[in-house]
Amino acid sequence: MTEHASVPEKLDPQECLQLISPGGIGRVAFNDPGGPAILPVNYVLRDNSVIFRTAAGGTLDMGLRTGMAGVDFKVAFEVDRFDEAEHTGWSVVVRGGAHLVSSPEEQAELEKAEVHPWAGGDRHLYVKVAATEVTGRRVGNGS
Amino acid sequence: MTEHASVPEKLDPQECLQLISPGGIGRVAFNDPGGPAILPVNYVLRDNSVIFRTAAGGTLDMGLRTGMAGVDFKVAFEVDRFDEAEHTGWSVVVRGGAHLVSSPEEQAELEKAEVHPWAGGDRHLYVKVAATEVTGRRVGNGS
């Protein structure tokens, strides 16, 4: 094993939020009845909250509806950019409780913000992650 | 919301394994005491198993050691390739139990296979995911 990769540098939360502020593709990790699950989603960052869409009736939606009944539905949301050839890049993880956006006003606003689902189809639910922890690290000179 | 993204096509397990066979960067989702967690890792695929390295003493390592005591330590491992401009791409998720590779013979073999950690540092533990479920989907003409 060659140890050519450099030791990762921790990023502060403000730097993390700045890195993920352009939006794009991230991955959300959550638990469904079979254990840990992970889904790529297209997200936007609004007022320091991660927002993405999901399909009604999917395992994430079902978990979120349980969460709405009073149980905090925890997720981890990750965004990264890597240059595999150069061994540089960064990764940011937002952890917190997720909930469905239920207010019609907020939904209408998000329609305007054009939160595109990557997978198309019937993804009419907006999910918002209330971050309780924002961490990140950078390797090499990745920016 | 424009619905220009195409409906995703489900991929069969064999196609999924073929897509992730070159190795590279994936993300592993698991649970630590704070809930769902997610980490980007550099992986290889060997004999249809996902193998990557992690740091001794990290939350993943600690969870895995609990798993070694007889409790199945479940993870989800995801790899994707997307063209954000073209709205095409694919995502593959491998779910199953993860365990630390403890046999010195297998460790030596993996050293030769050069499973590089993306983050450098002391990542001397090899983790193997015994897949119980392999799913994937493709959007657009992504390959």
PDB file of C-alpha atoms in Angstrom:
ATOM      1  CA  MET A   1       0.000   0.000   0.000  1.00  0.00           C
ATOM      2  CA  THR A   2       1.529   3.280  -1.070  1.00  0.00           C
ATOM      3  CA  GLU A   3       0.817   6.155   1.319  1.00  0.00           C
ATOM      4  CA  HIS A   4       0.864   8.868  -1.299  1.00  0.00           C
ATOM      5  CA  ALA A   5      -2.479  10.319  -0.254  1.00  0.00           C
ATOM      6  CA  SER A   6      -2.138  13.296   2.031  1.00  0.00           C
ATOM      7  CA  VAL A   7      -3.679  13.508   5.484  1.00  0.00           C
ATOM      8  CA  PRO A   8      -7.138  15.085   5.294  1.00  0.00           C
ATOM      9  CA  GLU A   9      -7.689  18.619   6.514  1.00  0.00           C
ATOM     10  CA  LYS A  10     -10.830  19.275   8.539  1.00  0.00           C
ATOM     11  CA  LEU A  11     -13.084  22.025   7.268  1.00  0.00           C
ATOM     12  CA  ASP A  12     -15.144  24.318   9.462  1.00  0.00           C
ATOM     13  CA  PRO A  13     -18.952  24.335   9.073  1.00  0.00           C
ATOM     14  CA  GLN A  14     -19.011  27.701   7.278  1.00  0.00           C
ATOM     15  CA  GLU A  15     -16.506  26.475   4.709  1.00  0.00           C
ATOM     16  CA  CYS A  16     -18.540  23.281   4.285  1.00  0.00           C
ATOM     17  CA  LEU A  17     -21.757  25.187   3.592  1.00  0.00           C
ATOM     18  CA  GLN A  18     -19.955  27.370   1.094  1.00  0.00           C
ATOM     19  CA  LEU A  19     -18.628  24.315  -0.756  1.00  0.00           C
ATOM     20  CA  ILE A  20     -22.077  22.760  -1.099  1.00  0.00           C
ATOM     21  CA  SER A  21     -23.935  26.036  -1.767  1.00  0.00           C
ATOM     22  CA  PRO A  22     -24.026  25.636  -5.582  1.00  0.00           C
ATOM     23  CA  GLY A  23     -26.281  22.569  -5.222  1.00  0.00           C
ATOM     24  CA  GLY A  24     -26.204  19.622  -7.592  1.00  0.00           C
ATOM     25  CA  ILE A  25     -25.956  15.938  -6.763  1.00  0.00           C
ATOM     26  CA  GLY A  26     -25.610  14.637  -3.212  1.00  0.00           C
ATOM     27  CA  ARG A  27     -26.402  11.355  -1.494  1.00  0.00           C
ATOM     28  CA  VAL A  28     -28.801  10.885   1.363  1.00  0.00           C
ATOM     29  CA  ALA A  29     -28.316   8.035   3.847  1.00  0.00           C
ATOM     30  CA  PHE A  30     -31.174   6.885   6.043  1.00  0.00           C
ATOM     31  CA  ASN A  31     -32.601   3.716   7.535  1.00  0.00           C
ATOM     32  CA  ASP A  32     -35.396   1.697   6.027  1.00  0.00           C
ATOM     33  CA  PRO A  33     -36.672  -1.603   7.454  1.00  0.00           C
ATOM     34  CA  GLY A  34     -33.739  -3.417   5.790  1.00  0.00           C
ATOM     35  CA  GLY A  35     -31.064  -1.233   7.404  1.00  0.00           C
ATOM     36  CA  PRO A  36     -28.937   1.590   6.016  1.00  0.00           C
ATOM     37  CA  ALA A  37     -30.009   2.855   2.611  1.00  0.00           C
ATOM     38  CA  ILE A  38     -28.505   5.464   0.315  1.00  0.00           C
ATOM     39  CA  LEU A  39     -29.952   7.458  -2.564  1.00  0.00           C
ATOM     40  CA  PRO A  40     -28.425  10.020  -4.905  1.00  0.00           C
ATOM     41  CA  VAL A  41     -30.557  13.154  -5.138  1.00  0.00           C
ATOM     42  CA  ASN A  42     -30.407  16.562  -6.726  1.00  0.00           C
ATOM     43  CA  TYR A  43     -30.404  19.199  -4.009  1.00  0.00           C
ATOM     44  CA  VAL A  44     -30.342  22.912  -3.367  1.00  0.00           C
ATOM     45  CA  LEU A  45     -29.068  24.750  -0.317  1.00  0.00           C
ATOM     46  CA  ARG A  46     -31.479  27.386   0.989  1.00  0.00           C
ATOM     47  CA  ASP A  47     -30.934  29.301   4.237  1.00  0.00           C
ATOM     48  CA  ASN A  48     -28.331  26.695   5.229  1.00  0.00           C
ATOM     49  CA  SER A  49     -30.826  23.855   4.802  1.00  0.00           C
ATOM     50  CA  VAL A  50     -30.425  21.039   2.313  1.00  0.00           C
ATOM     51  CA  ILE A  51     -33.574  20.516   0.246  1.00  0.00           C
ATOM     52  CA  PHE A  52     -34.257  17.755  -2.267  1.00  0.00           C
ATOM     53  CA  ARG A  53     -37.190  15.845  -3.703  1.00  0.00           C
ATOM     54  CA  THR A  54     -38.244  12.279  -3.316  1.00  0.00           C
ATOM     55  CA  ALA A  55     -40.973   9.971  -4.579  1.00  0.00           C
ATOM     56  CA  ALA A  56     -44.242   9.525  -2.724  1.00  0.00           C
ATOM     57  CA  GLY A  57     -44.515   5.967  -1.426  1.00  0.00           C
ATOM     58  CA  GLY A  58     -40.775   5.291  -1.523  1.00  0.00           C
ATOM     59  CA  THR A  59     -38.865   4.004   1.490  1.00  0.00           C
ATOM     60  CA  LEU A  60     -37.570   7.488   2.287  1.00  0.00           C
ATOM     61  CA  ASP A  61     -41.070   8.955   2.164  1.00  0.00           C
ATOM     62  CA  MET A  62     -42.339   6.177   4.427  1.00  0.00           C
ATOM     63  CA  GLY A  63     -39.583   6.822   6.939  1.00  0.00           C
ATOM     64  CA  LEU A  64     -40.285  10.541   6.841  1.00  0.00           C
ATOM     65  CA  ARG A  65     -43.964   9.993   7.534  1.00  0.00           C
ATOM     66  CA  THR A  66     -43.015   8.002  10.604  1.00  0.00           C
ATOM     67  CA  GLY A  67     -40.815  10.952  11.516  1.00  0.00           C
ATOM     68  CA  MET A  68     -43.770  13.300  11.184  1.00  0.00           C
ATOM     69  CA  ALA A  69     -45.590  11.304  13.845  1.00  0.00           C
ATOM     70  CA  GLY A  70     -43.117  12.620  16.371  1.00  0.00           C
ATOM     71  CA  VAL A  71     -40.054  10.450  15.902  1.00  0.00           C
ATOM     72  CA  ASP A  72     -37.032  12.328  14.619  1.00  0.00           C
ATOM     73  CA  PHE A  73     -36.104  10.833  11.240  1.00  0.00           C
ATOM     74  CA  LYS A  74     -32.359  11.109  11.057  1.00  0.00           C
ATOM     75  CA  VAL A  75     -30.427  11.304   7.822  1.00  0.00           C
ATOM     76  CA  ALA A  76     -26.898  11.988   6.671  1.00  0.00           C
ATOM     77  CA  PHE A  77     -26.434  13.952   3.482  1.00  0.00           C
ATOM     78  CA  GLU A  78     -23.120  13.933   1.647  1.00  0.00           C
ATOM     79  CA  VAL A  79     -21.665  15.965  -1.210  1.00  0.00           C
ATOM     80  CA  ASP A  80     -18.187  15.546  -2.614  1.00  0.00           C
ATOM     81  CA  ARG A  81     -15.934  16.485  -5.482  1.00  0.00           C
ATOM     82  CA  PHE A  82     -12.902  14.363  -6.219  1.00  0.00           C
ATOM     83  CA  ASP A  83     -10.163  14.280  -8.768  1.00  0.00           C
ATOM     84  CA  GLU A  84      -9.320  10.581  -8.718  1.00  0.00           C
ATOM     85  CA  ALA A  85      -6.174  11.043 -10.792  1.00  0.00           C
ATOM     86  CA  GLU A  86      -4.785  13.818  -8.603  1.00  0.00           C
ATOM     87  CA  HIS A  87      -5.957  12.356  -5.277  1.00  0.00           C
ATOM     88  CA  THR A  88      -7.469  15.689  -4.321  1.00  0.00           C
ATOM     89  CA  GLY A  89     -10.956  16.689  -3.376  1.00  0.00           C
ATOM     90  CA  TRP A  90     -13.375  17.387  -0.584  1.00  0.00           C
ATOM     91  CA  SER A  91     -16.352  15.821   1.103  1.00  0.00           C
ATOM     92  CA  VAL A  92     -19.024  17.485   3.234  1.00  0.00           C
ATOM     93  CA  VAL A  93     -21.543  15.664   5.430  1.00  0.00           C
ATOM     94  CA  VAL A  94     -24.671  17.261   6.867  1.00  0.00           C
ATOM     95  CA  ARG A  95     -26.437  15.276   9.571  1.00  0.00           C
ATOM     96  CA  GLY A  96     -29.770  16.037  11.128  1.00  0.00           C
ATOM     97  CA  GLY A  97     -33.476  15.397  11.161  1.00  0.00           C
ATOM     98  CA  ALA A  98     -35.336  15.343   7.847  1.00  0.00           C
ATOM     99  CA  HIS A  99     -38.956  16.297   7.308  1.00  0.00           C
ATOM    100  CA  LEU A 100     -41.364  16.715   4.443  1.00  0.00           C
ATOM    101  CA  VAL A 101     -42.096  20.293   3.487  1.00  0.00           C
ATOM    102  CA  SER A 102     -45.847  20.536   4.084  1.00  0.00           C
ATOM    103  CA  SER A 103     -46.582  24.267   3.865  1.00  0.00           C
ATOM    104  CA  PRO A 104     -48.082  25.163   0.451  1.00  0.00           C
ATOM    105  CA  GLU A 105     -46.251  28.510   0.544  1.00  0.00           C
ATOM    106  CA  GLU A 106     -42.891  26.876   1.018  1.00  0.00           C
ATOM    107  CA  GLN A 107     -43.690  24.265  -1.627  1.00  0.00           C
ATOM    108  CA  ALA A 108     -44.570  26.974  -4.122  1.00  0.00           C
ATOM    109  CA  GLU A 109     -41.331  28.756  -3.359  1.00  0.00           C
ATOM    110  CA  LEU A 110     -39.367  25.576  -3.918  1.00  0.00           C
ATOM    111  CA  GLU A 111     -41.117  24.984  -7.241  1.00  0.00           C
ATOM    112  CA  LYS A 112     -39.671  28.315  -8.310  1.00  0.00           C
ATOM    113  CA  ALA A 113     -36.230  27.328  -7.030  1.00  0.00           C
ATOM    114  CA  GLU A 114     -36.368  24.375  -9.431  1.00  0.00           C
ATOM    115  CA  VAL A 115     -35.166  21.564  -7.275  1.00  0.00           C
ATOM    116  CA  HIS A 116     -34.753  18.976  -9.999  1.00  0.00           C
ATOM    117  CA  PRO A 117     -34.888  15.311  -9.123  1.00  0.00           C
ATOM    118  CA  TRP A 118     -32.081  13.417 -10.847  1.00  0.00           C
ATOM    119  CA  ALA A 119     -34.245  10.415 -11.531  1.00  0.00           C
ATOM    120  CA  GLY A 120     -37.367  12.021 -12.921  1.00  0.00           C
ATOM    121  CA  GLY A 121     -40.722  10.354 -12.443  1.00  0.00           C
ATOM    122  CA  ASP A 122     -43.171  11.281  -9.699  1.00  0.00           C
ATOM    123  CA  ARG A 123     -40.967  12.961  -7.162  1.00  0.00           C
ATOM    124  CA  HIS A 124     -43.344  15.528  -5.829  1.00  0.00           C
ATOM    125  CA  LEU A 125     -42.301  15.601  -2.200  1.00  0.00           C
ATOM    126  CA  TYR A 126     -39.814  18.123  -0.904  1.00  0.00           C
ATOM    127  CA  VAL A 127     -37.561  17.029   1.911  1.00  0.00           C
ATOM    128  CA  LYS A 128     -35.675  19.453   4.132  1.00  0.00           C
ATOM    129  CA  VAL A 129     -32.765  18.492   6.350  1.00  0.00           C
ATOM    130  CA  ALA A 130     -32.410  20.536   9.539  1.00  0.00           C
ATOM    131  CA  ALA A 131     -28.664  20.315  10.043  1.00  0.00           C
ATOM    132  CA  THR A 132     -27.452  19.572  13.546  1.00  0.00           C
ATOM    133  CA  GLU A 133     -23.915  18.731  12.420  1.00  0.00           C
ATOM    134  CA  VAL A 134     -21.919  19.930   9.411  1.00  0.00           C
ATOM    135  CA  THR A 135     -18.499  18.392   8.896  1.00  0.00           C
ATOM    136  CA  GLY A 136     -16.090  18.190   6.018  1.00  0.00           C
ATOM    137  CA  ARG A 137     -12.582  17.419   4.979  1.00  0.00           C
ATOM    138  CA  ARG A 138     -10.309  18.253   2.130  1.00  0.00           C
ATOM    139  CA  VAL A 139      -7.499  16.167   0.705  1.00  0.00           C
ATOM    140  CA  GLY A 140      -4.624  17.548  -1.320  1.00  0.00           C
ATOM    141  CA  ASN A 141      -5.316  20.865  -2.990  1.00  0.00           C
ATOM    142  CA  GLY A 142      -8.890  20.013  -3.963  1.00  0.00           C
ATOM    143  CA  SER A 143     -11.267  22.932  -3.972  1.00  0.00           C
TER     144      SER A 143
ATOM    145  CA  MET B   1     -40.717  22.224 -11.793  1.00  0.00           C
ATOM    146  CA  THR B   2     -39.813  21.020 -15.243  1.00  0.00           C
ATOM    147  CA  GLU B   3     -40.167  17.267 -15.723  1.00  0.00           C
ATOM    148  CA  HIS B   4     -37.434  16.911 -18.299  1.00  0.00           C
ATOM    149  CA  ALA B   5     -35.660  14.110 -16.463  1.00  0.00           C
ATOM    150  CA  SER B   6     -36.500  10.701 -17.846  1.00  0.00           C
ATOM    151  CA  VAL B   7     -37.976   7.885 -15.805  1.00  0.00           C
ATOM    152  CA  PRO B   8     -35.209   5.710 -14.370  1.00  0.00           C
ATOM    153  CA  GLU B   9     -34.552   2.272 -15.804  1.00  0.00           C
ATOM    154  CA  LYS B  10     -33.876  -0.506 -13.317  1.00  0.00           C
ATOM    155  CA  LEU B  11     -30.648  -2.422 -13.813  1.00  0.00           C
ATOM    156  CA  ASP B  12     -30.189  -6.103 -13.065  1.00  0.00           C
ATOM    157  CA  PRO B  13     -27.583  -7.157 -10.471  1.00  0.00           C
ATOM    158  CA  GLN B  14     -25.117  -8.441 -13.064  1.00  0.00           C
ATOM    159  CA  GLU B  15     -25.225  -5.139 -14.926  1.00  0.00           C
ATOM    160  CA  CYS B  16     -24.759  -3.301 -11.629  1.00  0.00           C
ATOM    161  CA  LEU B  17     -21.648  -5.295 -10.720  1.00  0.00           C
ATOM    162  CA  GLN B  18     -20.225  -4.690 -14.165  1.00  0.00           C
ATOM    163  CA  LEU B  19     -20.741  -0.934 -13.815  1.00  0.00           C
ATOM    164  CA  ILE B  20     -18.920  -0.781 -10.484  1.00  0.00           C
ATOM    165  CA  SER B  21     -16.193  -3.298 -11.394  1.00  0.00           C
ATOM    166  CA  PRO B  22     -13.532  -0.684 -12.295  1.00  0.00           C
ATOM    167  CA  GLY B  23     -13.464   0.484  -8.649  1.00  0.00           C
ATOM    168  CA  GLY B  24     -12.804   4.083  -7.621  1.00  0.00           C
ATOM    169  CA  ILE B  25     -14.787   6.247  -5.259  1.00  0.00           C
ATOM    170  CA  GLY B  26     -17.978   5.080  -3.573  1.00  0.00           C
ATOM    171  CA  ARG B  27     -19.840   6.066  -0.417  1.00  0.00           C
ATOM    172  CA  VAL B  28     -20.590   3.807   2.489  1.00  0.00           C
ATOM    173  CA  ALA B  29     -23.631   4.450   4.706  1.00  0.00           C
ATOM    174  CA  PHE B  30     -23.859   2.930   8.164  1.00  0.00           C
ATOM    175  CA  ASN B  31     -25.125   3.777  11.621  1.00  0.00           C
ATOM    176  CA  ASP B  32     -23.018   5.188  14.400  1.00  0.00           C
ATOM    177  CA  PRO B  33     -24.392   6.201  17.814  1.00  0.00           C
ATOM    178  CA  GLY B  34     -25.587   9.508  16.312  1.00  0.00           C
ATOM    179  CA  GLY B  35     -27.649   7.872  13.560  1.00  0.00           C
ATOM    180  CA  PRO B  36     -26.993   7.451   9.834  1.00  0.00           C
ATOM    181  CA  ALA B  37     -23.465   8.306   8.745  1.00  0.00           C
ATOM    182  CA  ILE B  38     -21.866   8.396   5.315  1.00  0.00           C
ATOM    183  CA  LEU B  39     -18.244   8.287   4.193  1.00  0.00           C
ATOM    184  CA  PRO B  40     -16.635   8.443   0.771  1.00  0.00           C
ATOM    185  CA  VAL B  41     -14.103   5.653   0.280  1.00  0.00           C
ATOM    186  CA  ASN B  42     -11.901   4.280  -2.445  1.00  0.00           C
ATOM    187  CA  TYR B  43     -12.953   0.732  -3.227  1.00  0.00           C
ATOM    188  CA  VAL B  44     -12.190  -2.269  -5.373  1.00  0.00           C
ATOM    189  CA  LEU B  45     -14.535  -5.038  -6.455  1.00  0.00           C
ATOM    190  CA  ARG B  46     -13.106  -8.524  -5.955  1.00  0.00           C
ATOM    191  CA  ASP B  47     -15.116 -11.704  -6.508  1.00  0.00           C
ATOM    192  CA  ASN B  48     -18.290  -9.611  -6.448  1.00  0.00           C
ATOM    193  CA  SER B  49     -17.430  -8.173  -3.021  1.00  0.00           C
ATOM    194  CA  VAL B  50     -16.846  -4.501  -2.355  1.00  0.00           C
ATOM    195  CA  ILE B  51     -13.607  -3.914  -0.422  1.00  0.00           C
ATOM    196  CA  PHE B  52     -12.336  -0.635   0.987  1.00  0.00           C
ATOM    197  CA  ARG B  53     -10.158   0.613   3.807  1.00  0.00           C
ATOM    198  CA  THR B  54     -11.009   2.539   6.904  1.00  0.00           C
ATOM    199  CA  ALA B  55      -9.208   4.032   9.879  1.00  0.00           C
ATOM    200  CA  ALA B  56      -8.683   2.087  13.091  1.00  0.00           C
ATOM    201  CA  GLY B  57     -10.651   3.692  15.900  1.00  0.00           C
ATOM    202  CA  GLY B  58     -13.104   5.516  13.621  1.00  0.00           C
ATOM    203  CA  THR B  59     -16.867   5.183  14.015  1.00  0.00           C
ATOM    204  CA  LEU B  60     -17.049   2.677  11.167  1.00  0.00           C
ATOM    205  CA  ASP B  61     -14.329   0.531  12.720  1.00  0.00           C
ATOM    206  CA  MET B  62     -16.098   0.632  16.074  1.00  0.00           C
ATOM    207  CA  GLY B  63     -19.378  -0.432  14.511  1.00  0.00           C
ATOM    208  CA  LEU B  64     -17.633  -3.228  12.655  1.00  0.00           C
ATOM    209  CA  ARG B  65     -16.057  -4.537  15.833  1.00  0.00           C
ATOM    210  CA  THR B  66     -19.505  -4.744  17.374  1.00  0.00           C
ATOM    211  CA  GLY B  67     -20.494  -6.648  14.249  1.00  0.00           C
ATOM    212  CA  MET B  68     -17.651  -9.059  14.789  1.00  0.00           C
ATOM    213  CA  ALA B  69     -19.110  -9.957  18.164  1.00  0.00           C
ATOM    214  CA  GLY B  70     -21.985 -11.622  16.364  1.00  0.00           C
ATOM    215  CA  VAL B  71     -24.299  -8.773  15.389  1.00  0.00           C
ATOM    216  CA  ASP B  72     -24.609  -8.254  11.664  1.00  0.00           C
ATOM    217  CA  PHE B  73     -23.244  -4.782  10.883  1.00  0.00           C
ATOM    218  CA  LYS B  74     -25.318  -3.578   7.971  1.00  0.00           C
ATOM    219  CA  VAL B  75     -24.094  -1.046   5.452  1.00  0.00           C
ATOM    220  CA  ALA B  76     -25.189   0.376   2.134  1.00  0.00           C
ATOM    221  CA  PHE B  77     -22.523   1.122  -0.436  1.00  0.00           C
ATOM    222  CA  GLU B  78     -23.225   3.394  -3.373  1.00  0.00           C
ATOM    223  CA  VAL B  79     -21.384   4.224  -6.591  1.00  0.00           C
ATOM    224  CA  ASP B  80     -22.643   6.563  -9.268  1.00  0.00           C
ATOM    225  CA  ARG B  81     -21.636   8.450 -12.370  1.00  0.00           C
ATOM    226  CA  PHE B  82     -23.676  11.432 -13.465  1.00  0.00           C
ATOM    227  CA  ASP B  83     -23.542  14.014 -16.173  1.00  0.00           C
ATOM    228  CA  GLU B  84     -25.328  16.872 -14.451  1.00  0.00           C
ATOM    229  CA  ALA B  85     -25.608  18.906 -17.636  1.00  0.00           C
ATOM    230  CA  GLU B  86     -27.090  16.057 -19.679  1.00  0.00           C
ATOM    231  CA  HIS B  87     -29.250  14.618 -16.880  1.00  0.00           C
ATOM    232  CA  THR B  88     -27.898  11.163 -17.573  1.00  0.00           C
ATOM    233  CA  GLY B  89     -26.099   8.682 -15.417  1.00  0.00           C
ATOM    234  CA  TRP B  90     -26.406   5.645 -13.206  1.00  0.00           C
ATOM    235  CA  SER B  91     -26.327   4.698  -9.569  1.00  0.00           C
ATOM    236  CA  VAL B  92     -25.666   1.288  -8.018  1.00  0.00           C
ATOM    237  CA  VAL B  93     -26.322   0.357  -4.379  1.00  0.00           C
ATOM    238  CA  VAL B  94     -24.907  -2.724  -2.680  1.00  0.00           C
ATOM    239  CA  ARG B  95     -26.444  -3.591   0.680  1.00  0.00           C
ATOM    240  CA  GLY B  96     -25.270  -6.238   3.094  1.00  0.00           C
ATOM    241  CA  GLY B  97     -23.238  -7.060   6.146  1.00  0.00           C
ATOM    242  CA  ALA B  98     -19.757  -5.587   6.457  1.00  0.00           C
ATOM    243  CA  HIS B  99     -16.840  -7.140   8.302  1.00  0.00           C
ATOM    244  CA  LEU B 100     -13.169  -6.456   8.835  1.00  0.00           C
ATOM    245  CA  VAL B 101     -10.812  -8.664   6.841  1.00  0.00           C
ATOM    246  CA  SER B 102      -8.893 -10.465   9.576  1.00  0.00           C
ATOM    247  CA  SER B 103      -7.008 -13.199   7.710  1.00  0.00           C
ATOM    248  CA  PRO B 104      -3.344 -12.215   7.157  1.00  0.00           C
ATOM    249  CA  GLU B 105      -3.365 -14.022   3.797  1.00  0.00           C
ATOM    250  CA  GLU B 106      -6.310 -12.028   2.550  1.00  0.00           C
ATOM    251  CA  GLN B 107      -4.830  -8.806   3.913  1.00  0.00           C
ATOM    252  CA  ALA B 108      -1.561  -9.473   2.076  1.00  0.00           C
ATOM    253  CA  GLU B 109      -3.471 -10.112  -1.122  1.00  0.00           C
ATOM    254  CA  LEU B 110      -5.368  -6.848  -0.734  1.00  0.00           C
ATOM    255  CA  GLU B 111      -2.110  -4.955  -0.147  1.00  0.00           C
ATOM    256  CA  LYS B 112      -1.071  -6.152  -3.584  1.00  0.00           C
ATOM    257  CA  ALA B 113      -4.407  -5.094  -5.061  1.00  0.00           C
ATOM    258  CA  GLU B 114      -3.631  -1.570  -3.862  1.00  0.00           C
ATOM    259  CA  VAL B 115      -6.871  -0.524  -2.318  1.00  0.00           C
ATOM    260  CA  HIS B 116      -6.035   3.143  -1.865  1.00  0.00           C
ATOM    261  CA  PRO B 117      -7.834   5.125   0.785  1.00  0.00           C
ATOM    262  CA  TRP B 118      -8.929   8.490  -0.624  1.00  0.00           C
ATOM    263  CA  ALA B 119      -8.147  10.304   2.568  1.00  0.00           C
ATOM    264  CA  GLY B 120      -4.682   8.991   3.366  1.00  0.00           C
ATOM    265  CA  GLY B 121      -3.539   8.706   6.956  1.00  0.00           C
ATOM    266  CA  ASP B 122      -3.707   5.520   8.989  1.00  0.00           C
ATOM    267  CA  ARG B 123      -6.333   3.507   7.194  1.00  0.00           C
ATOM    268  CA  HIS B 124      -4.983   0.063   7.763  1.00  0.00           C
ATOM    269  CA  LEU B 125      -8.204  -1.887   8.110  1.00  0.00           C
ATOM    270  CA  TYR B 126      -9.805  -3.624   5.164  1.00  0.00           C
ATOM    271  CA  VAL B 127     -13.574  -3.835   5.132  1.00  0.00           C
ATOM    272  CA  LYS B 128     -15.491  -6.285   2.977  1.00  0.00           C
ATOM    273  CA  VAL B 129     -19.186  -6.010   2.182  1.00  0.00           C
ATOM    274  CA  ALA B 130     -20.986  -9.316   1.674  1.00  0.00           C
ATOM    275  CA  ALA B 131     -23.718  -8.203  -0.714  1.00  0.00           C
ATOM    276  CA  THR B 132     -27.219  -9.445  -0.008  1.00  0.00           C
ATOM    277  CA  GLU B 133     -28.845  -6.958  -2.368  1.00  0.00           C
ATOM    278  CA  VAL B 134     -27.501  -5.257  -5.499  1.00  0.00           C
ATOM    279  CA  THR B 135     -29.739  -2.699  -7.168  1.00  0.00           C
ATOM    280  CA  GLY B 136     -29.217   0.047  -9.662  1.00  0.00           C
ATOM    281  CA  ARG B 137     -30.874   2.415 -12.030  1.00  0.00           C
ATOM    282  CA  ARG B 138     -29.938   4.379 -15.085  1.00  0.00           C
ATOM    283  CA  VAL B 139     -31.327   7.686 -16.247  1.00  0.00           C
ATOM    284  CA  GLY B 140     -31.161   8.960 -19.813  1.00  0.00           C
ATOM    285  CA  ASN B 141     -28.424   7.424 -21.907  1.00  0.00           C
ATOM    286  CA  GLY B 142     -25.820   7.422 -19.168  1.00  0.00           C
ATOM    287  CA  SER B 143     -23.431   4.502 -19.239  1.00  0.00           C
TER     288      SER B 143
END
